Tab-separated table of C-alpha atoms and ligand atoms in Angstrom:
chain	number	residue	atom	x	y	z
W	18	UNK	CA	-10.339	-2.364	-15.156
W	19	UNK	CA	-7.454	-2.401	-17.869
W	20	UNK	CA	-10.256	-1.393	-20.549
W	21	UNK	CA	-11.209	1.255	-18.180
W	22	UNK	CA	-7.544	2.320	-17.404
W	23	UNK	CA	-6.384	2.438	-21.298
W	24	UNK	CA	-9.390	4.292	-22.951
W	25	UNK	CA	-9.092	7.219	-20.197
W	26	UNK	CA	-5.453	7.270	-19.865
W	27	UNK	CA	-4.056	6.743	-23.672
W	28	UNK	CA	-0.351	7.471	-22.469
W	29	UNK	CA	-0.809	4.584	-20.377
W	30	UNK	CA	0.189	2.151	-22.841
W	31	UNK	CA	1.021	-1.242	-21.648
W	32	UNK	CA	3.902	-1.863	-23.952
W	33	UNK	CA	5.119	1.180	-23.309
W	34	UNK	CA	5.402	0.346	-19.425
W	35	UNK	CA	6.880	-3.076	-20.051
W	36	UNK	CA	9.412	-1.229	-22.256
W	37	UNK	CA	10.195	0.996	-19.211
W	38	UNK	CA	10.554	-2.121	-17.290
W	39	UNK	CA	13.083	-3.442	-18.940
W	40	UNK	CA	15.313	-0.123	-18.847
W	41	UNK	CA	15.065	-0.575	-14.611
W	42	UNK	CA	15.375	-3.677	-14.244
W	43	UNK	CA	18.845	-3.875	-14.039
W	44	UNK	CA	19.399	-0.800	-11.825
W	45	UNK	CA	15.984	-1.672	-9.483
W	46	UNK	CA	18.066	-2.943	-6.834
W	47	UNK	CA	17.937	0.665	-5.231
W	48	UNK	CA	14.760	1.148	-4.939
W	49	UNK	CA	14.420	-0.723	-2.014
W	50	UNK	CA	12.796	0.053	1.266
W	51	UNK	CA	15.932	1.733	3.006
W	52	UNK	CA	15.550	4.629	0.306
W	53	UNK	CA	11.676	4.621	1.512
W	54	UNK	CA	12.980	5.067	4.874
W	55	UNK	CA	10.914	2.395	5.902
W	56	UNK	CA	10.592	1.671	9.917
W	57	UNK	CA	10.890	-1.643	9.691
W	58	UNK	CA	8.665	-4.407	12.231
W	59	UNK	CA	11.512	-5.457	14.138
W	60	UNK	CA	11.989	-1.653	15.415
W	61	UNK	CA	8.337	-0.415	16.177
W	62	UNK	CA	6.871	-3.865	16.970
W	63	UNK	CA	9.681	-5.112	19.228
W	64	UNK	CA	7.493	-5.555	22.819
W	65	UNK	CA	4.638	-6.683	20.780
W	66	UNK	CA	2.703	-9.831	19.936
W	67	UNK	CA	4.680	-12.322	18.183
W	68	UNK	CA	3.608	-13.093	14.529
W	69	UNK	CA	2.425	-15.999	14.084
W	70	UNK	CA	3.434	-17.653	11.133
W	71	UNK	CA	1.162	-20.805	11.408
W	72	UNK	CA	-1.800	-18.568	10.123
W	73	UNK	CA	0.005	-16.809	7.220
W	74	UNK	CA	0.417	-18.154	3.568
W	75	UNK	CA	2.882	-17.755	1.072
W	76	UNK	CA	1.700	-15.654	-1.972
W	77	UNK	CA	0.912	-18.688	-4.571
W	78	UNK	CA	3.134	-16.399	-7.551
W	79	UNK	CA	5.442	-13.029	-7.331
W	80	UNK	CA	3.102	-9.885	-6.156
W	81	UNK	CA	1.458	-8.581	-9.058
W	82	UNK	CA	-0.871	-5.688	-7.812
W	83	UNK	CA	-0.989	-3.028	-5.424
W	84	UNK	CA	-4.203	-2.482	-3.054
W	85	UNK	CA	-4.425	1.088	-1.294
W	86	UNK	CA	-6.552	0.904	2.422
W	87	UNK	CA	-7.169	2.781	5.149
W	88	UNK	CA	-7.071	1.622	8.497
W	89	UNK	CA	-10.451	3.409	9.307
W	90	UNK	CA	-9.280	4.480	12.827
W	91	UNK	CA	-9.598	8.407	13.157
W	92	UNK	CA	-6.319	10.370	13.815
W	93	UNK	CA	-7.146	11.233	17.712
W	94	UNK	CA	-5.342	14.668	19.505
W	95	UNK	CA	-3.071	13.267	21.906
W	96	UNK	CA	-2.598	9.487	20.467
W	97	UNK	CA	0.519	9.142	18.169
W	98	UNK	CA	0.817	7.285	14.815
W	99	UNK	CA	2.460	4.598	16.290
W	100	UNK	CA	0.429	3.893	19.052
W	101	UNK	CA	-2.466	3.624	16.304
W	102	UNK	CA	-0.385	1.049	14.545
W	103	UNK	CA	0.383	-1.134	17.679
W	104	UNK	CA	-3.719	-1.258	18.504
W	105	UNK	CA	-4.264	-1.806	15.106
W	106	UNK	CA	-1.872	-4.772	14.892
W	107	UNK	CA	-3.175	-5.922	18.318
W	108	UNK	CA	-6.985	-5.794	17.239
W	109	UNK	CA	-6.260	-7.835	14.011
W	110	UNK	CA	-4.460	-10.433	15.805
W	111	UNK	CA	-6.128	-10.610	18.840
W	112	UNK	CA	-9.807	-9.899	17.617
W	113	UNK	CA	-9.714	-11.245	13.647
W	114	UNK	CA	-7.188	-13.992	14.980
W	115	UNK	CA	-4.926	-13.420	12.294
W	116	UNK	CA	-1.095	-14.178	12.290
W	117	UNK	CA	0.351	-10.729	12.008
W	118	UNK	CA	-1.090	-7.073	10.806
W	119	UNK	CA	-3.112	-6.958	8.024
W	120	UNK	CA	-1.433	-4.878	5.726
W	121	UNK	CA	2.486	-4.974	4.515
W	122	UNK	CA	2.923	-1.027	4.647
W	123	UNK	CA	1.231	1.135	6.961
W	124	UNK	CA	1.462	5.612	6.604
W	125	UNK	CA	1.217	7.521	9.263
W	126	UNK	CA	-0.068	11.333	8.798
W	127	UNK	CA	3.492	12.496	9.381
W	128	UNK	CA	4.754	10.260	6.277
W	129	UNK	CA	6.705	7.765	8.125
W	130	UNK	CA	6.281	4.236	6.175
W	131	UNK	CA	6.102	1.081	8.961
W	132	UNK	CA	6.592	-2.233	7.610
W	133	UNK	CA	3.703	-4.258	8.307
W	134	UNK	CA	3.400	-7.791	7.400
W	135	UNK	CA	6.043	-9.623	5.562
W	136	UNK	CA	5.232	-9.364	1.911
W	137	UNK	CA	6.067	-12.757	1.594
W	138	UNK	CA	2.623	-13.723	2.715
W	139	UNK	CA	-0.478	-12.967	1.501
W	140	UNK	CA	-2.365	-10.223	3.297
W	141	UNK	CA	-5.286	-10.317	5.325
W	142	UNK	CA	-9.183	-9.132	5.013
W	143	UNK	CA	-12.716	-9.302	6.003
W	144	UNK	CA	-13.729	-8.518	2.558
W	145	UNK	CA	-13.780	-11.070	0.021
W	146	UNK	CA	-11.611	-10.132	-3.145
W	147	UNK	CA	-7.601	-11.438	-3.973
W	148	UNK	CA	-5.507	-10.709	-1.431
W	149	UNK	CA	-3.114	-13.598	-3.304
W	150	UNK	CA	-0.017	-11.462	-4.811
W	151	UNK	CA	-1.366	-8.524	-3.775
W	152	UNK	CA	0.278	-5.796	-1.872
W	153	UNK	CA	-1.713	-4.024	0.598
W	154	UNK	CA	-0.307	-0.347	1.734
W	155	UNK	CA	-2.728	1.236	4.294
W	156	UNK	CA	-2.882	5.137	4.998
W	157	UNK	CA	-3.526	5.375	8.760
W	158	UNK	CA	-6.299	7.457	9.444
W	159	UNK	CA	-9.956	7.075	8.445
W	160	UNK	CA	-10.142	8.735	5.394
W	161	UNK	CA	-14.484	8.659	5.684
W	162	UNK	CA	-14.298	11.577	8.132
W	163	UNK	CA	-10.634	13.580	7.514
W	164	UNK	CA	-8.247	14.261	5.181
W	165	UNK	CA	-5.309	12.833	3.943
W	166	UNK	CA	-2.036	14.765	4.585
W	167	UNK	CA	0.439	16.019	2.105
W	168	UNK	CA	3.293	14.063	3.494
W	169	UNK	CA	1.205	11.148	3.956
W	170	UNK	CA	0.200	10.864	0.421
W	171	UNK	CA	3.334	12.083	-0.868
W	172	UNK	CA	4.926	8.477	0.843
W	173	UNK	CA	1.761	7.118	-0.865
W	174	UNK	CA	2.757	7.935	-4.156
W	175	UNK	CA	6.684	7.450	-3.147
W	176	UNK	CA	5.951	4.061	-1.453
W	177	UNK	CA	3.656	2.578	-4.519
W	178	UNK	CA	5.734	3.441	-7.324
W	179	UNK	CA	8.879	1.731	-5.530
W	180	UNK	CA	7.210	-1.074	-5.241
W	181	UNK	CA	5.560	-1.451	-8.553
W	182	UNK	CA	9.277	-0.828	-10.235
W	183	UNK	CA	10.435	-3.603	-7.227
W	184	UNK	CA	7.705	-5.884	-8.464
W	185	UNK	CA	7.383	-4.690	-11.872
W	186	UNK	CA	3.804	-4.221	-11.475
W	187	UNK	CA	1.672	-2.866	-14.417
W	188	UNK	CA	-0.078	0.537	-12.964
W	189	UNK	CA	-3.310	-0.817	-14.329
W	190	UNK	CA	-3.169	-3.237	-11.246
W	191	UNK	CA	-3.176	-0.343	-8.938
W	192	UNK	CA	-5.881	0.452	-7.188
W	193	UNK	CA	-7.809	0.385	-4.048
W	194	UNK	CA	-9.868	-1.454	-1.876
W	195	UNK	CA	-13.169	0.133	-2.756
W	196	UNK	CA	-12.372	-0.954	-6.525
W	197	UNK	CA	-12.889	-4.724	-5.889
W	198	UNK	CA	-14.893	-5.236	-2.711
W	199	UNK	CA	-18.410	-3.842	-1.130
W	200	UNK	CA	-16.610	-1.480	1.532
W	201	UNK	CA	-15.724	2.076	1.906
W	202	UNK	CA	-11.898	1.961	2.242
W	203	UNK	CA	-9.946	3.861	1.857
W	204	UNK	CA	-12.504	6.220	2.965
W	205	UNK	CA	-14.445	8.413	0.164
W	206	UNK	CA	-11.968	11.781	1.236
W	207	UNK	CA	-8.763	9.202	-0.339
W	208	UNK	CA	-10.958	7.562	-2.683
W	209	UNK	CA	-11.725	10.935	-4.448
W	210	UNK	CA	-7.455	11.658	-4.194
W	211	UNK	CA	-7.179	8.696	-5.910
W	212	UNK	CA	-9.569	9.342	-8.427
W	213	UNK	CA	-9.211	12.794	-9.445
W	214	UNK	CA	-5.416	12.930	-9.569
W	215	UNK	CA	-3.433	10.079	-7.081
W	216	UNK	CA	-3.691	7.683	-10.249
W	217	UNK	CA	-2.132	10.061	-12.332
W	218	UNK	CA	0.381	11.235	-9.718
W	219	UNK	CA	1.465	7.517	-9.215
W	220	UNK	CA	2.037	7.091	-12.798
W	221	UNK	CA	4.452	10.357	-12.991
W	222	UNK	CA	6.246	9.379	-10.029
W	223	UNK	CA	7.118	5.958	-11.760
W	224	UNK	CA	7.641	7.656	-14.939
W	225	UNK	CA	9.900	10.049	-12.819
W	226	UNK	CA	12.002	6.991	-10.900
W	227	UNK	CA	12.040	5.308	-14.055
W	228	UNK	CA	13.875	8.003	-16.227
W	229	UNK	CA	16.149	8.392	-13.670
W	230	UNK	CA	18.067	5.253	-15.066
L	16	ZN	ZN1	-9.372	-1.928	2.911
């Protein structure tokens, strides 16, 4: 995928990233999720199940990629956001039997970012590819049937270059779910946002927060 990543996108030169790195690092400690706004699990998940920490892992290293998802459950008239997030939570814990939400950032169509799992363990799936230091950001919605919406992938963008700057991710490890597993998140109508410009947009926006230091 680097191959891939450098022949197409010759500005996206590796050393020039790490370079850009090292000019944030120092001043990285604002990007953090209260500038995201992030709703954090404590406030939308308070009545909930409890997570369940006996079937979570630890990330074996520091989280070194970014996987993009959808959570492939269509935006319904009359059902909010966060009522989509709470059955979503409840169907992966009650149905998969898995210790907590799949995914540690969820986007709702109105661009609120929720916390989801603690990104201090490794995420879950029923798709076999590395979940191990990999952050998974889901767009909620299913992305098959409608489309994305501007302030939902404007957080996108927001959400994944703050955390590759937070994790100091190379962009070449961003990507989604479709790119390493036999599936059809995030849904061909974000797939083809992510192909035909979200890629590029995600680089500019970390270009953007980087030069700001
Ligand atoms: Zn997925």
């Amino acid at each position: 995928m680097t191959d891939r990543y450098l022949k197409n996108n010759p500005t996206k030169n590796t050393a020039l990233w790490l370079s850009l790195l090292v000019i944030a690092t120092s001043l990285v400690a604002c990007q953090n999720n209260s500038a995201l706004g992030v709703v954090s699990n404590y406030h939308w998940n308070k009545h909930g199940l409890v997570t369940n920490n006996n079937k979570l892992n630890y990330h074996s290293r520091s989280i070194n990629k970014i996987t993009i998802h959808h959570t492939a459950t269509q935006n319904k008239i009359g059902e909010s956001d966060l009522e989509r997030l709470r059955s979503a939570r409840r169907y992966h814990m009650q149905d998969r039997g898995w210790g907590d939400i799949a995914y540690h950032y969820l986007i709702a169509s109105d661009g609120t970012i929720y916390q989801g799992r603690s990104a201090d363990f490794v995420g879950g799936s029923s798709t076999d590819y590395g979940t191990d230091n990999n952050l998974l950001i889901a767009m909620i919605g299913n992305f098959e049937v409608e489309n994305p919406s501007y302030q939902a992938l404007e957080s996108l963008k927001n959400l994944v270059a703050n955390r590759a700057l937070h994790y100091r991710i190379n962009p070449a490890n961003i990507s989604t779910h479709r790119h390493h597993a036999s599936t059809l998140c995030p849904g061909v109508r974000l797939q083809h946002w992510f192909d035909r410009v979200g890629e590029n947009e995600i680089l500019h926006k970390l270009q953007e927060k980087t030069s700001l230091f």
